[in-house]
Coordinates of C-alpha atoms and ligand atoms in Angstrom, one line a residue:
X1229 CA -0.8 -16.4 -70.6
X1230 CA 1.7 -17.0 -67.9
X1231 CA -1.1 -17.2 -65.3
X1232 CA -0.5 -19.7 -62.5
X1233 CA -3.9 -21.3 -63.1
X1234 CA -2.8 -22.1 -66.7
X1235 CA -0.3 -24.4 -65.1
X1236 CA 2.4 -23.1 -67.5
X1237 CA 5.0 -24.4 -65.2
X1238 CA 3.7 -27.9 -65.8
X1239 CA 3.1 -27.4 -69.5
X1240 CA 6.8 -26.5 -69.8
X1241 CA 7.8 -29.7 -67.9
X1242 CA 5.5 -31.7 -70.1
X1243 CA 7.1 -30.2 -73.2
X1244 CA 10.6 -31.2 -71.9
X1245 CA 9.3 -34.9 -71.6
X1246 CA 8.1 -34.7 -75.2
X1247 CA 11.5 -33.2 -76.3
X1248 CA 13.3 -36.0 -74.5
X1249 CA 11.0 -38.6 -76.2
X1250 CA 9.7 -40.0 -73.0
X1251 CA 6.2 -38.5 -73.1
X1252 CA 3.6 -41.3 -73.2
X1253 CA -0.1 -42.0 -73.1
X1254 CA -1.5 -44.7 -70.8
X1255 CA -2.0 -47.9 -72.7
X1256 CA -5.7 -49.0 -72.6
X1257 CA -6.7 -52.5 -72.0
X1258 CA -10.2 -53.7 -73.3
X1259 CA -11.4 -56.3 -70.9
X1260 CA -9.6 -58.3 -68.3
X1261 CA -5.9 -58.7 -67.7
X1262 CA -5.2 -62.1 -69.3
X1263 CA -2.5 -63.9 -71.2
X1264 CA -3.8 -62.6 -74.4
X1265 CA -5.5 -59.3 -74.5
X1266 CA -6.8 -56.4 -76.7
X1267 CA -4.6 -53.5 -75.9
X1268 CA -5.1 -50.1 -77.7
X1269 CA -7.4 -51.9 -80.1
X1270 CA -5.0 -54.7 -81.0
X1271 CA -4.9 -58.3 -80.0
X1272 CA -1.5 -59.1 -78.3
X1273 CA 0.1 -61.7 -76.2
X1274 CA 0.5 -60.0 -72.8
X1275 CA 4.1 -60.3 -71.4
X1276 CA 4.0 -57.4 -69.1
X1277 CA 1.6 -58.0 -66.2
X1278 CA 2.4 -59.0 -62.7
X1279 CA -0.5 -61.4 -62.9
X1280 CA 1.9 -64.3 -62.1
X1281 CA -0.6 -67.0 -61.5
X1282 CA -3.3 -65.9 -63.9
X1283 CA -5.6 -65.2 -60.9
X1284 CA -6.6 -61.6 -62.0
X1285 CA -9.5 -63.0 -64.1
X1286 CA -9.9 -66.5 -62.5
X1287 CA -13.5 -67.7 -62.2
X1288 CA -13.1 -68.7 -58.6
X1289 CA -11.9 -65.3 -57.5
X1290 CA -14.6 -63.5 -59.4
X1291 CA -17.3 -65.8 -57.8
X1292 CA -15.8 -65.2 -54.3
X1293 CA -15.8 -61.4 -55.0
X1294 CA -19.5 -61.5 -55.9
X1295 CA -20.4 -63.4 -52.8
X1296 CA -18.5 -61.0 -50.6
X1297 CA -20.2 -58.1 -52.2
X1298 CA -23.7 -59.8 -51.5
X1299 CA -22.8 -60.3 -47.9
X1300 CA -20.7 -57.2 -47.0
X1301 CA -21.6 -54.5 -49.7
X1302 CA -19.6 -52.6 -52.2
X1303 CA -17.5 -50.5 -49.8
X1304 CA -16.1 -50.8 -46.2
X1305 CA -17.5 -47.5 -45.3
X1306 CA -14.8 -46.2 -43.0
X1307 CA -11.2 -46.7 -41.9
X1308 CA -10.5 -49.8 -40.0
X1309 CA -10.0 -48.1 -36.7
X1310 CA -13.6 -46.6 -36.8
X1311 CA -16.1 -49.0 -38.2
X1312 CA -14.5 -50.3 -41.5
X1313 CA -13.1 -53.5 -40.0
X1314 CA -15.3 -56.4 -41.0
X1315 CA -15.1 -60.1 -40.2
X1316 CA -13.9 -60.7 -43.7
X1317 CA -10.8 -58.4 -43.0
X1318 CA -10.0 -60.4 -39.9
X1319 CA -10.5 -63.7 -41.7
X1320 CA -8.0 -62.5 -44.4
X1321 CA -5.4 -61.6 -41.8
X1322 CA -5.6 -65.0 -40.0
X1323 CA -5.5 -66.8 -43.3
X1324 CA -2.4 -64.7 -44.4
X1325 CA -0.6 -65.4 -41.1
X1326 CA -1.1 -69.1 -41.5
X1327 CA 0.0 -69.1 -45.1
X1328 CA 3.1 -67.1 -44.4
X1329 CA 3.8 -69.3 -41.3
X1330 CA 3.9 -66.1 -39.1
X1331 CA 2.2 -65.2 -35.9
X1332 CA 0.1 -62.4 -37.4
X1333 CA -0.5 -60.2 -40.5
X1334 CA -1.8 -56.8 -41.0
X1335 CA -3.4 -55.8 -44.3
X1336 CA -3.1 -52.4 -46.1
X1337 CA -4.9 -51.0 -49.1
X1338 CA -1.9 -51.5 -51.5
X1339 CA 1.6 -52.7 -51.4
X1340 CA 2.8 -49.1 -52.0
X1341 CA 0.6 -47.9 -49.0
X1342 CA 2.0 -50.7 -46.9
X1343 CA 5.6 -49.5 -47.3
X1344 CA 4.5 -45.9 -46.9
X1345 CA 2.8 -46.7 -43.6
X1346 CA 4.8 -49.5 -42.0
X1347 CA 8.3 -48.1 -42.3
X1348 CA 7.5 -44.8 -40.7
X1349 CA 5.5 -46.5 -37.9
X1350 CA 8.4 -48.7 -36.8
X1351 CA 11.2 -46.2 -37.0
X1352 CA 11.8 -42.8 -35.4
X1353 CA 14.4 -40.2 -34.8
X1354 CA 17.5 -41.8 -33.4
X1355 CA 17.1 -44.9 -35.6
X1356 CA 18.6 -45.7 -39.0
X1357 CA 17.1 -47.3 -42.1
X1358 CA 19.7 -49.2 -44.2
X1359 CA 18.4 -50.0 -47.7
X1360 CA 19.6 -51.9 -50.8
X1361 CA 20.2 -49.4 -53.6
X1362 CA 17.8 -51.1 -55.9
X1363 CA 14.9 -51.3 -53.5
X1364 CA 11.4 -50.3 -54.8
X1365 CA 10.2 -46.7 -55.1
X1366 CA 7.6 -47.4 -52.3
X1367 CA 10.4 -48.3 -49.9
X1368 CA 12.3 -45.1 -50.8
X1369 CA 9.2 -43.1 -50.2
X1370 CA 8.3 -44.9 -47.0
X1371 CA 11.8 -44.2 -45.6
X1372 CA 11.4 -40.5 -46.6
X1373 CA 8.3 -40.4 -44.4
X1374 CA 10.3 -41.7 -41.5
X1375 CA 12.4 -39.3 -39.2
X1376 CA 15.1 -41.9 -39.0
X1377 CA 18.4 -41.4 -40.7
X1378 CA 18.9 -43.3 -44.0
X1379 CA 21.8 -45.1 -45.6
X1380 CA 22.1 -47.1 -48.8
X1381 CA 24.3 -50.3 -49.5
X1382 CA 25.5 -51.3 -52.9
X1383 CA 23.0 -53.8 -54.5
X1384 CA 23.2 -57.2 -52.9
X1385 CA 26.8 -56.4 -51.7
X1386 CA 27.2 -57.9 -48.2
X1387 CA 30.6 -56.1 -47.5
X1388 CA 28.9 -52.8 -48.3
X1389 CA 26.0 -53.7 -46.0
X1390 CA 28.3 -54.8 -43.2
X1391 CA 30.4 -51.6 -43.6
X1392 CA 27.2 -49.4 -43.0
X1393 CA 26.2 -51.7 -40.0
X1394 CA 29.6 -51.3 -38.4
X1395 CA 29.4 -47.5 -38.7
X1396 CA 25.9 -47.4 -37.4
X1397 CA 25.8 -49.8 -34.5
X1398 CA 27.0 -47.5 -31.8
X1399 CA 25.4 -44.3 -33.2
X1400 CA 21.7 -45.5 -33.3
X1401 CA 19.1 -47.0 -31.1
X1402 CA 17.4 -49.4 -33.7
X1403 CA 18.7 -50.3 -37.1
X1404 CA 16.3 -51.5 -39.8
X1405 CA 17.7 -53.3 -42.9
X1406 CA 15.4 -53.2 -45.8
X1407 CA 15.6 -55.3 -49.0
X1408 CA 13.3 -56.4 -51.7
X1409 CA 12.9 -60.2 -51.6
X1410 CA 13.1 -60.4 -55.5
X1411 CA 14.4 -57.4 -57.4
X1412 CA 11.7 -56.5 -60.0
X1413 CA 13.9 -55.3 -62.8
X1414 CA 16.5 -58.1 -62.9
X1415 CA 14.6 -61.0 -61.1
X1416 CA 17.5 -61.7 -58.8
X1417 CA 16.7 -63.0 -55.2
X1418 CA 18.1 -61.1 -52.1
X1419 CA 20.8 -62.8 -50.3
X1420 CA 18.5 -63.2 -47.2
X1421 CA 20.5 -65.9 -45.3
X1422 CA 23.6 -63.6 -45.3
X1423 CA 21.5 -60.5 -44.5
X1424 CA 19.9 -62.3 -41.6
X1425 CA 23.4 -63.3 -40.2
X1426 CA 24.6 -59.8 -40.4
X1427 CA 21.5 -58.5 -38.8
X1428 CA 21.9 -60.9 -35.9
X1429 CA 25.6 -60.0 -35.6
X1430 CA 24.8 -56.3 -35.4
X1431 CA 21.4 -56.6 -33.7
X1432 CA 19.5 -55.0 -36.5
X1433 CA 15.9 -55.7 -37.5
X1434 CA 15.1 -57.0 -41.0
X1435 CA 12.3 -55.9 -43.4
X1436 CA 11.8 -57.8 -46.6
X1437 CA 9.5 -56.5 -49.4
X1438 CA 8.4 -59.7 -51.0
X1439 CA 6.1 -58.2 -53.6
X1440 CA 7.6 -60.3 -56.4
X1441 CA 8.4 -63.4 -54.3
X1442 CA 5.0 -63.9 -52.7
X1443 CA 2.9 -66.4 -54.8
X1444 CA 6.1 -67.3 -56.7
X1445 CA 9.0 -68.7 -54.5
X1446 CA 8.7 -71.1 -51.5
X1447 CA 6.3 -73.9 -51.0
X1448 CA 3.1 -73.1 -53.0
X1449 CA 4.2 -69.4 -53.2
X1450 CA 4.8 -68.7 -49.6
X1451 CA 7.6 -66.4 -50.5
X1452 CA 11.3 -65.8 -50.3
X1453 CA 11.4 -66.2 -46.5
X1454 CA 10.0 -69.7 -46.9
X1455 CA 12.3 -70.4 -49.9
X1456 CA 15.3 -69.9 -47.6
X1457 CA 13.6 -71.5 -44.5
X1458 CA 14.1 -68.3 -42.5
X1459 CA 10.8 -68.3 -40.6
X1460 CA 11.1 -66.5 -37.3
X1461 CA 14.3 -64.7 -38.2
X1462 CA 12.9 -61.9 -40.4
X1463 CA 11.0 -59.2 -38.4
X1464 CA 8.8 -57.8 -41.1
X1465 CA 7.8 -59.5 -44.4
X1466 CA 5.7 -57.4 -46.8
X1467 CA 3.7 -58.8 -49.6
X1468 CA 1.4 -57.5 -52.2
X1469 CA -2.1 -58.9 -53.0
X1470 CA -1.9 -57.3 -56.4
X1471 CA 0.6 -59.4 -58.2
X1472 CA 0.5 -63.2 -57.9
X1473 CA -2.7 -62.9 -55.8
X1474 CA -4.2 -61.0 -58.6
X1475 CA -6.3 -58.4 -56.8
X1476 CA -5.2 -55.4 -54.8
X1477 CA -3.7 -54.7 -51.3
X1478 CA -0.5 -55.2 -49.3
X1479 CA 0.3 -56.7 -45.9
X1480 CA 3.0 -57.1 -43.3
X1481 CA 3.4 -60.6 -41.9
X1482 CA 5.4 -61.0 -38.6
X1483 CA 4.7 -60.9 -34.9
X1484 CA 1.6 -60.0 -32.8
X1485 CA 3.4 -57.0 -31.5
X1486 CA 3.9 -55.7 -35.0
X1487 CA 0.3 -56.1 -35.7
X1488 CA -0.8 -54.3 -32.5
X1489 CA 1.5 -51.5 -33.2
X1490 CA 0.5 -50.9 -36.8
X1491 CA -3.2 -51.0 -35.7
X1492 CA -2.3 -47.8 -33.7
X1493 CA 0.3 -46.1 -35.8
X1494 CA 0.1 -47.4 -39.3
X1495 CA -1.2 -44.2 -40.9
X1496 CA -3.0 -45.8 -43.9
X1497 CA -4.9 -48.0 -41.4
X1498 CA -5.9 -44.9 -39.4
X1499 CA -6.7 -42.5 -42.2
X1500 CA -7.6 -44.5 -45.3
X1501 CA -10.8 -46.6 -45.9
X1502 CA -10.3 -50.4 -45.5
X1503 CA -10.1 -52.6 -48.5
X1504 CA -13.5 -53.2 -50.2
X1505 CA -15.2 -56.6 -49.4
X1506 CA -15.1 -57.6 -53.1
X1507 CA -11.3 -57.5 -53.1
X1508 CA -11.0 -59.2 -49.7
X1509 CA -13.3 -62.1 -50.8
X1510 CA -11.2 -62.7 -53.9
X1511 CA -7.9 -62.5 -52.1
X1512 CA -9.1 -65.1 -49.5
X1513 CA -10.1 -67.4 -52.3
X1514 CA -6.7 -67.0 -54.0
X1515 CA -4.8 -67.9 -50.9
X1516 CA -7.0 -70.9 -50.3
X1517 CA -6.2 -72.0 -53.8
X1518 CA -2.5 -71.7 -53.1
X1519 CA -2.9 -73.7 -49.9
X1520 CA -4.8 -76.4 -51.7
X1521 CA -2.3 -77.1 -54.4
X1522 CA 1.0 -76.3 -56.1
X1523 CA -0.5 -76.6 -59.5
X1524 CA -0.4 -72.9 -60.2
X1525 CA 3.1 -72.2 -59.0
X1526 CA 4.3 -75.3 -60.8
X1527 CA 2.8 -74.1 -64.1
X1528 CA 4.3 -70.7 -63.5
X1529 CA 7.8 -72.1 -63.2
X1530 CA 7.4 -74.6 -66.0
X1531 CA 6.3 -71.7 -68.4
X1532 CA 9.1 -69.4 -67.2
X1533 CA 11.8 -72.1 -67.7
X1534 CA 10.4 -72.9 -71.1
X1535 CA 10.4 -69.3 -72.3
X1536 CA 13.8 -68.4 -70.8
X1537 CA 15.4 -71.4 -72.3
X1538 CA 14.0 -70.7 -75.8
X1539 CA 15.1 -67.1 -75.7
X1540 CA 18.6 -68.0 -74.4
X1541 CA 19.0 -70.6 -77.2
X1542 CA 18.3 -67.9 -79.8
X1543 CA 21.2 -65.9 -78.4
X1544 CA 19.3 -63.2 -76.4
X1545 CA 20.9 -61.9 -73.2
X1546 CA 18.3 -62.7 -70.4
X1547 CA 20.5 -61.5 -67.6
X1548 CA 20.9 -63.3 -64.3
X1549 CA 17.3 -63.6 -63.3
X1550 CA 16.5 -66.5 -60.7
X1551 CA 12.7 -66.0 -61.0
X1552 CA 10.0 -65.9 -63.7
X1553 CA 10.9 -62.2 -64.3
X1554 CA 12.8 -62.5 -67.7
X1555 CA 14.6 -59.3 -68.8
X1556 CA 15.8 -59.3 -72.4
X1557 CA 18.7 -56.8 -72.2
X1558 CA 19.1 -54.8 -75.4
X1559 CA 21.3 -52.0 -74.0
X1560 CA 20.7 -48.9 -76.0
X1561 CA 17.6 -46.9 -74.9
X1562 CA 16.2 -46.0 -78.3
X1563 CA 16.8 -49.5 -79.7
X1564 CA 14.9 -51.0 -76.6
X1565 CA 11.9 -48.8 -77.3
X1566 CA 12.0 -49.6 -81.0
X1567 CA 12.2 -53.3 -80.2
X1568 CA 9.1 -53.0 -78.0
X1569 CA 7.3 -51.1 -80.7
X1570 CA 8.1 -53.7 -83.3
X1571 CA 7.0 -56.5 -80.9
X1572 CA 3.7 -54.8 -80.5
X1573 CA 3.2 -54.5 -84.2
X1574 CA 3.7 -58.2 -84.4
X1575 CA 1.2 -59.0 -81.7
X1576 CA 3.4 -59.2 -78.4
X1577 CA 3.3 -56.6 -75.7
X1578 CA 6.4 -56.2 -73.6
X1579 CA 7.1 -52.8 -72.2
X1580 CA 10.6 -51.4 -72.7
X1581 CA 12.3 -50.4 -69.4
X1582 CA 15.0 -47.8 -69.8
X1583 CA 16.9 -45.2 -67.8
X1584 CA 16.1 -43.9 -65.1
X1585 CA 14.2 -47.1 -64.1
X1586 CA 17.3 -49.1 -64.9
X1587 CA 21.0 -47.8 -65.2
X1588 CA 21.9 -46.2 -68.6
X1589 CA 22.9 -48.6 -71.3
X1590 CA 21.0 -51.5 -69.8
X1591 CA 17.6 -50.9 -71.5
X1592 CA 15.5 -54.1 -71.5
X1593 CA 12.2 -55.8 -72.4
X1594 CA 11.0 -57.0 -69.2
X1595 CA 9.0 -60.1 -69.9
X1596 CA 6.6 -61.4 -67.3
X1597 CA 5.6 -65.1 -68.1
X1598 CA 2.5 -66.3 -66.1
X1599 CA 0.9 -69.6 -65.3
X1600 CA -1.9 -68.4 -67.5
X1601 CA 0.1 -68.6 -70.7
X1602 CA -0.2 -71.7 -72.9
X1603 CA 3.0 -73.1 -74.4
X1604 CA 1.7 -72.3 -77.8
X1605 CA 1.4 -68.5 -76.8
X1606 CA 4.9 -68.5 -75.4
X1607 CA 6.3 -70.1 -78.6
X1608 CA 4.5 -67.6 -80.7
X1609 CA 6.0 -64.9 -78.7
X1610 CA 9.5 -66.3 -79.0
X1611 CA 9.1 -66.5 -82.8
X1612 CA 8.2 -62.8 -82.8
X1613 CA 11.2 -62.1 -80.7
X1614 CA 13.4 -64.0 -83.2
X1615 CA 11.9 -62.1 -86.1
X1616 CA 12.4 -58.6 -84.6
X1617 CA 15.8 -59.6 -83.2
X1618 CA 17.0 -60.5 -86.7
X1619 CA 15.3 -57.4 -88.4
X1620 CA 17.2 -55.2 -85.9
X1621 CA 20.5 -57.1 -86.2
X1622 CA 20.5 -57.9 -82.5
X1623 CA 20.4 -61.6 -83.4
X1624 CA 22.9 -62.9 -86.1
Ligands
PMP1780 N1 7.0 -53.3 -53.6 C1 7.6 -53.8 -54.7 C2 8.9 -54.4 -54.7 C3 6.9 -53.7 -55.9 O1 7.4 -54.2 -57.1 C4 5.7 -53.1 -56.0 C5 4.8 -53.0 -57.3 N2 5.4 -52.4 -58.3 C6 5.1 -52.5 -54.8 C7 5.8 -52.7 -53.6 C8 3.8 -51.8 -54.7 O2 2.8 -52.8 -54.7 P1 1.3 -52.4 -55.2 O3 1.3 -52.5 -56.6 O4 0.5 -53.6 -54.5 O5 1.0 -51.1 -54.6

């Protein structure tokens, strides 16, 4: 029985997950990711997607996708450095650079892939990567792939960052400070102006992963760097094309030098097939829509404020988010998961987030309001929150 091919060592680990009560099946969505969906066979209001602007199922994106398929086919057929680089990829990078108000942009197959490829390409032995302790998993993995040394500073703590900078300046050739632009579990915004000042003082480079700021903050969703007016003072800005933009992919925006180098040493560019034309066509359309109007971002913020205000008025603890990410902090892990289950039974889907994704005792329902929700849907969701909150004695 204990044959290696029976994967007994994995079966034992899976049993441990079951014993800890954290084993789960993947939820299944029937149809597109929208404000209201059929999930595991039940109709629910969807408060858990990163589809901030409602673009994932937008008719204009779908039409652009179909047109791109007609012209360029279903797949790119190769990595970009061989023969997978089509005019549509070049068009996207030019548009992204313009949108982000940077010299150039380099597109990757996902946000995760982008961090995995870019961080190791721009650092080497003799350098140090200094990372906020709450940075995303793809940054942690990207840093692990680099031969540079690593240090972590306390979340958003500028004294802690300065301490590491002081200790590092004379020991290393290059210093790279990495931070999320918006922290995905709490919705707080990085203190970029202060980080930039410290970076300039200690001659360090800056790398901002703006997965949750792009399409959300700044003029028409240009991101956290635009929000603070820091163009030209951040070396590498990362964005995803999978959240607000509604499709898939990631990019680095910055200088032409960055682009030239990643073309040669960004391993996902060299060793993984280029984004499919259908995705690229839809992404281009999404960015054009953002450049045409602030209508989508305005609606996102209006909905987020409405929802947050109503939950707060009921007495829920919605943390200190500065963005549409709305955590409802329950605390206890088991209670958080029970709350999520009861919401689902009452027609609202919000995934419970517990340790180890967030610190012990800070379990939360991470609500993601989008531009695609109607006020009626949000009010219905709030009413369900109130009902479950009272049932579980979380609200008085
Ligand atoms: N960075 C951050 C901060 C993220 O939140 C995510 C998505 N969870 C990613 C990178 C990865 O992006 P993608 O889903 O496009 O791979």
